[in-house]
PDB file of C-alpha atoms in Angstrom:
ATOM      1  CA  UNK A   5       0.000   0.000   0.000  1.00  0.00           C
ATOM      2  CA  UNK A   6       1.111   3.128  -0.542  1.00  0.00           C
ATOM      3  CA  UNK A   7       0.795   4.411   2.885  1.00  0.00           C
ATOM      4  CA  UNK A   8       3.706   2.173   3.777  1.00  0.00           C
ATOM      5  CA  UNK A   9       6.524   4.241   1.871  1.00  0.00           C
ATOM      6  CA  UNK A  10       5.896   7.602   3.916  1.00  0.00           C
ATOM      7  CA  UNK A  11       4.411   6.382   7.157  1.00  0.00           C
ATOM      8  CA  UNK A  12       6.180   7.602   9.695  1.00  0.00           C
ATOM      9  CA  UNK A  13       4.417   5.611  13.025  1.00  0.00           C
ATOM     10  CA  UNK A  14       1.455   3.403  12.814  1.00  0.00           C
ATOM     11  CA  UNK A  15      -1.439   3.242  15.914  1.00  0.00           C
ATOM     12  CA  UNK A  16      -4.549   0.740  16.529  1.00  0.00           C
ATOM     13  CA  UNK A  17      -7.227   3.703  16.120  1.00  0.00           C
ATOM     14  CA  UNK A  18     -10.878   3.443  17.568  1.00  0.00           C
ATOM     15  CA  UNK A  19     -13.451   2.513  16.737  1.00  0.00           C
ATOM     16  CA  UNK A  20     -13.447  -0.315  14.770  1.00  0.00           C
ATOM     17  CA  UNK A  21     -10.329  -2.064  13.014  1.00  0.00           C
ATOM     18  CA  UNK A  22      -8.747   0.862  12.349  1.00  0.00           C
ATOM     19  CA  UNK A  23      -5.788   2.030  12.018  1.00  0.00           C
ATOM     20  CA  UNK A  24      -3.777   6.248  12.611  1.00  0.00           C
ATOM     21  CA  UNK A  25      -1.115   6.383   9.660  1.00  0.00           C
ATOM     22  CA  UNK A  26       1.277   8.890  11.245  1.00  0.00           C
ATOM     23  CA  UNK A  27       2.737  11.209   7.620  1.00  0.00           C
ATOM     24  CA  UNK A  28       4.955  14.187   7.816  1.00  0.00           C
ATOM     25  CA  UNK A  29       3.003  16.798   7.244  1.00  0.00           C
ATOM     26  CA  UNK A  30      -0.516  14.510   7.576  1.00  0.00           C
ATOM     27  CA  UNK A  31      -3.098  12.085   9.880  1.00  0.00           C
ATOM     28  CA  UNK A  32      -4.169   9.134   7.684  1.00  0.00           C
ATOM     29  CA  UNK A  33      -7.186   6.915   8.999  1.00  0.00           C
ATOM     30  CA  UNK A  34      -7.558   3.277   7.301  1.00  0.00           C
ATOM     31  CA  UNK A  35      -9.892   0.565   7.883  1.00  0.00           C
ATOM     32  CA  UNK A  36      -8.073  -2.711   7.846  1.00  0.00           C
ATOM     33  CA  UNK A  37     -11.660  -4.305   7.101  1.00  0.00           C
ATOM     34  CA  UNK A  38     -12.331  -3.157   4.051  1.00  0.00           C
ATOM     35  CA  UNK A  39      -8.868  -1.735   3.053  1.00  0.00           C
ATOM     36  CA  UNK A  40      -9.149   1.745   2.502  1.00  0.00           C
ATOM     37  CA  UNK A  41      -8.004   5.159   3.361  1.00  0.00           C
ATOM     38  CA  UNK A  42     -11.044   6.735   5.556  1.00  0.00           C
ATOM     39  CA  UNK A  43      -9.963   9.842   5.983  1.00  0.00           C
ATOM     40  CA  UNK A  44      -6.883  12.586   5.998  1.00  0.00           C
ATOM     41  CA  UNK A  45      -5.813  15.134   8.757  1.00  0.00           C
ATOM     42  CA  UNK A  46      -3.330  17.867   7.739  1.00  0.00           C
ATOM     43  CA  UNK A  47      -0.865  18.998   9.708  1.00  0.00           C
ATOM     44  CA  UNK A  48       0.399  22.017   8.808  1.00  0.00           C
ATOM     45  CA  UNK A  49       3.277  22.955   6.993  1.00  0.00           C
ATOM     46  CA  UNK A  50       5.477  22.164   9.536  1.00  0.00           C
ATOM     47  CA  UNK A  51       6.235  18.344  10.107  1.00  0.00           C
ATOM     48  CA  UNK A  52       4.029  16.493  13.168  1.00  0.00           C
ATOM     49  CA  UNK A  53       5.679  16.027  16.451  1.00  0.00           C
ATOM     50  CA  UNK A  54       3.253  14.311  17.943  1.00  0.00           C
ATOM     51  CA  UNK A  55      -0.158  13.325  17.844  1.00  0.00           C
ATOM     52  CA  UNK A  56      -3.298  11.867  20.328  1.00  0.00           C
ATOM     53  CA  UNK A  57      -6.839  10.546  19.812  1.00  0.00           C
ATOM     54  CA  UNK A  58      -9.534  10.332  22.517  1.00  0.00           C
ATOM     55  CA  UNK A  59     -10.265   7.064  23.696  1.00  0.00           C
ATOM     56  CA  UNK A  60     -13.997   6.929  21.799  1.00  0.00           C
ATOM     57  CA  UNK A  61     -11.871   8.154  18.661  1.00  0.00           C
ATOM     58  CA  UNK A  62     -13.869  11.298  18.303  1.00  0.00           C
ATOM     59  CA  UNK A  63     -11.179  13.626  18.964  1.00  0.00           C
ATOM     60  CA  UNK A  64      -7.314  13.902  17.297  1.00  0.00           C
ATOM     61  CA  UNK A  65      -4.504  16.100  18.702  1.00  0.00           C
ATOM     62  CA  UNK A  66      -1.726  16.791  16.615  1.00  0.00           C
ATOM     63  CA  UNK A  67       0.783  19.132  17.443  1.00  0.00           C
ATOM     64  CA  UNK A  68       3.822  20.263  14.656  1.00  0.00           C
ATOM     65  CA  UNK A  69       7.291  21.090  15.302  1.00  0.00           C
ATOM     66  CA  UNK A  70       6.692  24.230  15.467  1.00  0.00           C
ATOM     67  CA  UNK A  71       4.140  24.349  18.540  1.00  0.00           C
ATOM     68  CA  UNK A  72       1.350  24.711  16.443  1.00  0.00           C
ATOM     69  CA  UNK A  73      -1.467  22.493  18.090  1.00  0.00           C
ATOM     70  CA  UNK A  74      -5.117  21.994  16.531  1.00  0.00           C
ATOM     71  CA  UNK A  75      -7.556  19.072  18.100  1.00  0.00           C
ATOM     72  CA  UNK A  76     -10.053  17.893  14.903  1.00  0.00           C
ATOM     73  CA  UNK A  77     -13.199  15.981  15.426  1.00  0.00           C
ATOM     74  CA  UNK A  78     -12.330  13.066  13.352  1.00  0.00           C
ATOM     75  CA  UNK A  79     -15.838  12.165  13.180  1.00  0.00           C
ATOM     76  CA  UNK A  80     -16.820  15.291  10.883  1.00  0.00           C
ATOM     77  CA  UNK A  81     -13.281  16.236   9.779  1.00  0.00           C
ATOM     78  CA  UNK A  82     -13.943  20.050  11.647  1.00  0.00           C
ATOM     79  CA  UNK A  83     -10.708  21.773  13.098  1.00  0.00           C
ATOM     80  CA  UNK A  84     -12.508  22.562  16.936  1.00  0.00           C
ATOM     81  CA  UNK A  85      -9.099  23.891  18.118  1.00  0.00           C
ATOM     82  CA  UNK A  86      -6.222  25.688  17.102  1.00  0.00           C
ATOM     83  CA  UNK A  87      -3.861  26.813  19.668  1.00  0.00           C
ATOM     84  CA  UNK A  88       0.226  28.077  19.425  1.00  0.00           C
ATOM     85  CA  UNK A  89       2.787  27.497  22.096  1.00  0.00           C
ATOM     86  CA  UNK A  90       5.777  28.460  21.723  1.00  0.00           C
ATOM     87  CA  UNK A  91       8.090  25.842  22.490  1.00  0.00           C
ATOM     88  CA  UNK A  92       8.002  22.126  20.582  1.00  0.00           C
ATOM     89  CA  UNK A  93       5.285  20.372  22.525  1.00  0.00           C
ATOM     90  CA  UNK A  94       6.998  16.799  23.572  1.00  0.00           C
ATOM     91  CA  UNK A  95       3.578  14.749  25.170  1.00  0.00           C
ATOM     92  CA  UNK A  96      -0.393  14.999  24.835  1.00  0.00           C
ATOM     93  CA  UNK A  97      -2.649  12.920  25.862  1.00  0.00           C
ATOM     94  CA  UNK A  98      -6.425  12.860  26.731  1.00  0.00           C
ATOM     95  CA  UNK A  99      -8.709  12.246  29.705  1.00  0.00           C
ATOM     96  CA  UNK A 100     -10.967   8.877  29.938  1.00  0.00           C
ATOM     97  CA  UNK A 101     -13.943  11.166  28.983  1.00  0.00           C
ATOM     98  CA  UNK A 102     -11.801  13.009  26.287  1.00  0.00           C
ATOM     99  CA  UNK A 103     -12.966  16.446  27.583  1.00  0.00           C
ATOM    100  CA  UNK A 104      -9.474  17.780  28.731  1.00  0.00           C
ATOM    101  CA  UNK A 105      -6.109  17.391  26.787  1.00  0.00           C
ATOM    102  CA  UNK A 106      -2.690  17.733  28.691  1.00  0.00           C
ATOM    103  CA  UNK A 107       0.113  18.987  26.883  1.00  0.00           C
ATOM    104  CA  UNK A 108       3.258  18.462  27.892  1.00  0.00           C
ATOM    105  CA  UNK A 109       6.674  20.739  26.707  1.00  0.00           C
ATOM    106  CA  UNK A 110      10.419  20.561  25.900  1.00  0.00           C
ATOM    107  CA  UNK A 111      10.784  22.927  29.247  1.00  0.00           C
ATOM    108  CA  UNK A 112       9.003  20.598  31.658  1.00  0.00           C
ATOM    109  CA  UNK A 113       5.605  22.231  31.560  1.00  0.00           C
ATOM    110  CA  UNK A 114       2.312  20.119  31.698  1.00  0.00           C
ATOM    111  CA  UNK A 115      -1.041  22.247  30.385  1.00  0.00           C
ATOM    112  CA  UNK A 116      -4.385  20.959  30.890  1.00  0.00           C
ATOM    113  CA  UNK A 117      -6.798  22.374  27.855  1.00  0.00           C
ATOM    114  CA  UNK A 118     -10.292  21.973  28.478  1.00  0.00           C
ATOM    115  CA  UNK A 119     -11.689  20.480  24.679  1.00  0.00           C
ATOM    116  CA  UNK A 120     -14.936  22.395  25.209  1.00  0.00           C
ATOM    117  CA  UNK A 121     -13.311  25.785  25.898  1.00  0.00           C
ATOM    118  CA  UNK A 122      -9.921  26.074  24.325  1.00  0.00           C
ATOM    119  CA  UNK A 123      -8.631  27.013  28.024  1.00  0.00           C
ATOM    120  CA  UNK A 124      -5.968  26.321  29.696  1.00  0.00           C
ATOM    121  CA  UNK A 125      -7.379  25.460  33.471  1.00  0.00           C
ATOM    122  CA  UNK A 126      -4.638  24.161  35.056  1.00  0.00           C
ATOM    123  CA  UNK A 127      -0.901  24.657  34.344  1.00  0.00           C
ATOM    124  CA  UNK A 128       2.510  23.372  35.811  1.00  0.00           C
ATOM    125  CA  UNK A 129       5.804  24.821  35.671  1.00  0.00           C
ATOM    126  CA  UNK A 130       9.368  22.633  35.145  1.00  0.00           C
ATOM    127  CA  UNK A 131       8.200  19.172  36.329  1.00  0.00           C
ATOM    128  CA  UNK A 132      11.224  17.722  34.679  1.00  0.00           C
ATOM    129  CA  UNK A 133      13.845  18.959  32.447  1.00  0.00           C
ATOM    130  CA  UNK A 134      11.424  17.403  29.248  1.00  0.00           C
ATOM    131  CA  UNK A 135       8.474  15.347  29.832  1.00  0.00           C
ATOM    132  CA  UNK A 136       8.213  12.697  27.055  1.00  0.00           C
ATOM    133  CA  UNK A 137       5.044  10.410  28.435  1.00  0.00           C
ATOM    134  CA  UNK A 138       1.812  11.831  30.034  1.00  0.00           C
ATOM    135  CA  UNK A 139      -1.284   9.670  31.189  1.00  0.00           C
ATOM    136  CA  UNK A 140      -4.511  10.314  32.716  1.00  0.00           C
ATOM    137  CA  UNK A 141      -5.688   7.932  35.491  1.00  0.00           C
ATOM    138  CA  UNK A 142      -8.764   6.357  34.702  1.00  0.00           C
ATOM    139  CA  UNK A 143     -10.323   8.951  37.357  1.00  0.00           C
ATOM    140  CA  UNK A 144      -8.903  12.029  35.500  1.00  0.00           C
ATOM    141  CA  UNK A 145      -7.989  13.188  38.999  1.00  0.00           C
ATOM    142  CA  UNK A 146      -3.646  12.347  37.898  1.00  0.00           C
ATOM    143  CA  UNK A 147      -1.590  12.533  35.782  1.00  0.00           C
ATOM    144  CA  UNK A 148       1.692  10.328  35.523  1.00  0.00           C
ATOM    145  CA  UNK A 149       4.491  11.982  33.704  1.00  0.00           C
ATOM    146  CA  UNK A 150       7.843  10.822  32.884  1.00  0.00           C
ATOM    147  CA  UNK A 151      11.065  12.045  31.163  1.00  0.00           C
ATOM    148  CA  UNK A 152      13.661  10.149  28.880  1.00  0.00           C
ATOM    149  CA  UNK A 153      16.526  12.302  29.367  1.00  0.00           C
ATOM    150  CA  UNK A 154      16.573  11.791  33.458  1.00  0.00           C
ATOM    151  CA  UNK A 155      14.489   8.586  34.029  1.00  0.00           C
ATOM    152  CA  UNK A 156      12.264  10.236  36.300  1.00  0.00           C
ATOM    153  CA  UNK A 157       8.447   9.553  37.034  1.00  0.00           C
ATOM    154  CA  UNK A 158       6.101  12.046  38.682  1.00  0.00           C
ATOM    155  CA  UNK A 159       2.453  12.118  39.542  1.00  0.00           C
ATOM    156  CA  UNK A 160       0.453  15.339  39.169  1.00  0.00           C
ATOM    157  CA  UNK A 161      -2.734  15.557  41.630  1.00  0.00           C
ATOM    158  CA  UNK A 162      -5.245  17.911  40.147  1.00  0.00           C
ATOM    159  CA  UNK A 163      -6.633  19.315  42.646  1.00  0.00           C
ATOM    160  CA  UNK A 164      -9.912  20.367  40.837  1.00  0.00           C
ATOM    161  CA  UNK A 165     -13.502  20.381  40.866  1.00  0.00           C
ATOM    162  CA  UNK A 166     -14.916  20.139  37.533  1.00  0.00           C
ATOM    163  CA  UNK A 167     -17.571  18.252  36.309  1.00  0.00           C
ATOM    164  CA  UNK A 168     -16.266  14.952  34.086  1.00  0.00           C
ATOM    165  CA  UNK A 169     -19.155  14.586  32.066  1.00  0.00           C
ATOM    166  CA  UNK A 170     -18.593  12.169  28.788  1.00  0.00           C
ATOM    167  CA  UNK A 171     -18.033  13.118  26.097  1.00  0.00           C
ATOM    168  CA  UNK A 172     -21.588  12.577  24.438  1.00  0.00           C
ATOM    169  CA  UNK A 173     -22.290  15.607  26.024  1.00  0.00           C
ATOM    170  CA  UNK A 174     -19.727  18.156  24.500  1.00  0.00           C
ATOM    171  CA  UNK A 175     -20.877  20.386  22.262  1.00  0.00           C
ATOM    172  CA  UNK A 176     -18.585  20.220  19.794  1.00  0.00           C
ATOM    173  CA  UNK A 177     -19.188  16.453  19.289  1.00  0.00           C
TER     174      UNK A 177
END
């Protein structure tokens, strides 16, 4: 297939057999049922750093090397979120109901973006020297990070009180 000769990483996509074709500059979804290309995601014109999907599969993060970050209802194809940082973002990931996104950067900073809003509601300064892994708890309520370059492994308590609603009920679904 021709996706095999610039595919840069490959991930088991929900829902369905599916599959996230990670391109340079583009997001490729393919059903490995019936063998064809579902949809495309571009990424900018800078290359993609790193990318995320919300566990239902409604919702794609992609970030560039750049810092320019978007989140795309895969669903409909609709850019819901377009936001610059200005450092190269090295970690995303979403919560179990896929209404926040952490962001992690090159300096050791870990954002929380509430989906709905485009917000940043909760923000940490120089956890680590570069956090490469981020992961929700199934509660939402932590946040493991961890860093390549120093081996280290943190957990964030968010100390919050915000309603974790699914997502059937965001608005932008």
């Amino acid at each position: 297939e021709e996706f095999g000769k610039t595919a840069k990483k490959l991930f088991k996509y929900p829902p369905g057999k599916n599959i996230l074709i990670v391109h340079e500059n583009f997001l490729q979804i393919f059903s490995l049922e019936i063998r064809t290309n579902q949809r495309n995601f571009k990424g900018g014109t800078a290359p993609i750093k790193n990318q995320s999907f919300s566990y239902q599969g409604r919702f794609i993060a992609l970030t560039n090397i750049d810092g320019s970050t978007c989140i795309i209802n895969a669903f409909t194809s609709k850019t819901v979120s377009n936001m610059p940082f200005d450092c190269t973002i090295s970690a995303m990931h979403f919560s179990p109901n896929s209404a926040y996104l952490a962001i992690a950067d090159a300096k050791g900073n870990l954002n929380i973006i509430d989906v709905n809003t485009d917000s940043i509601v909760q923000r940490f300064k120089n956890l680590n020297n570069s956090i490469t892994n981020i992961s929700f708890a199934p509660n939402s309520r932590y946040i493991v990070v961890s860093s390549d370059s120093d081996s280290r492994l943190g957990v964030v308590e968010l100390n919050w009180d915000l309603q974790f609603t699914s997502s059937a009920n965001n608005p932008r679904n």
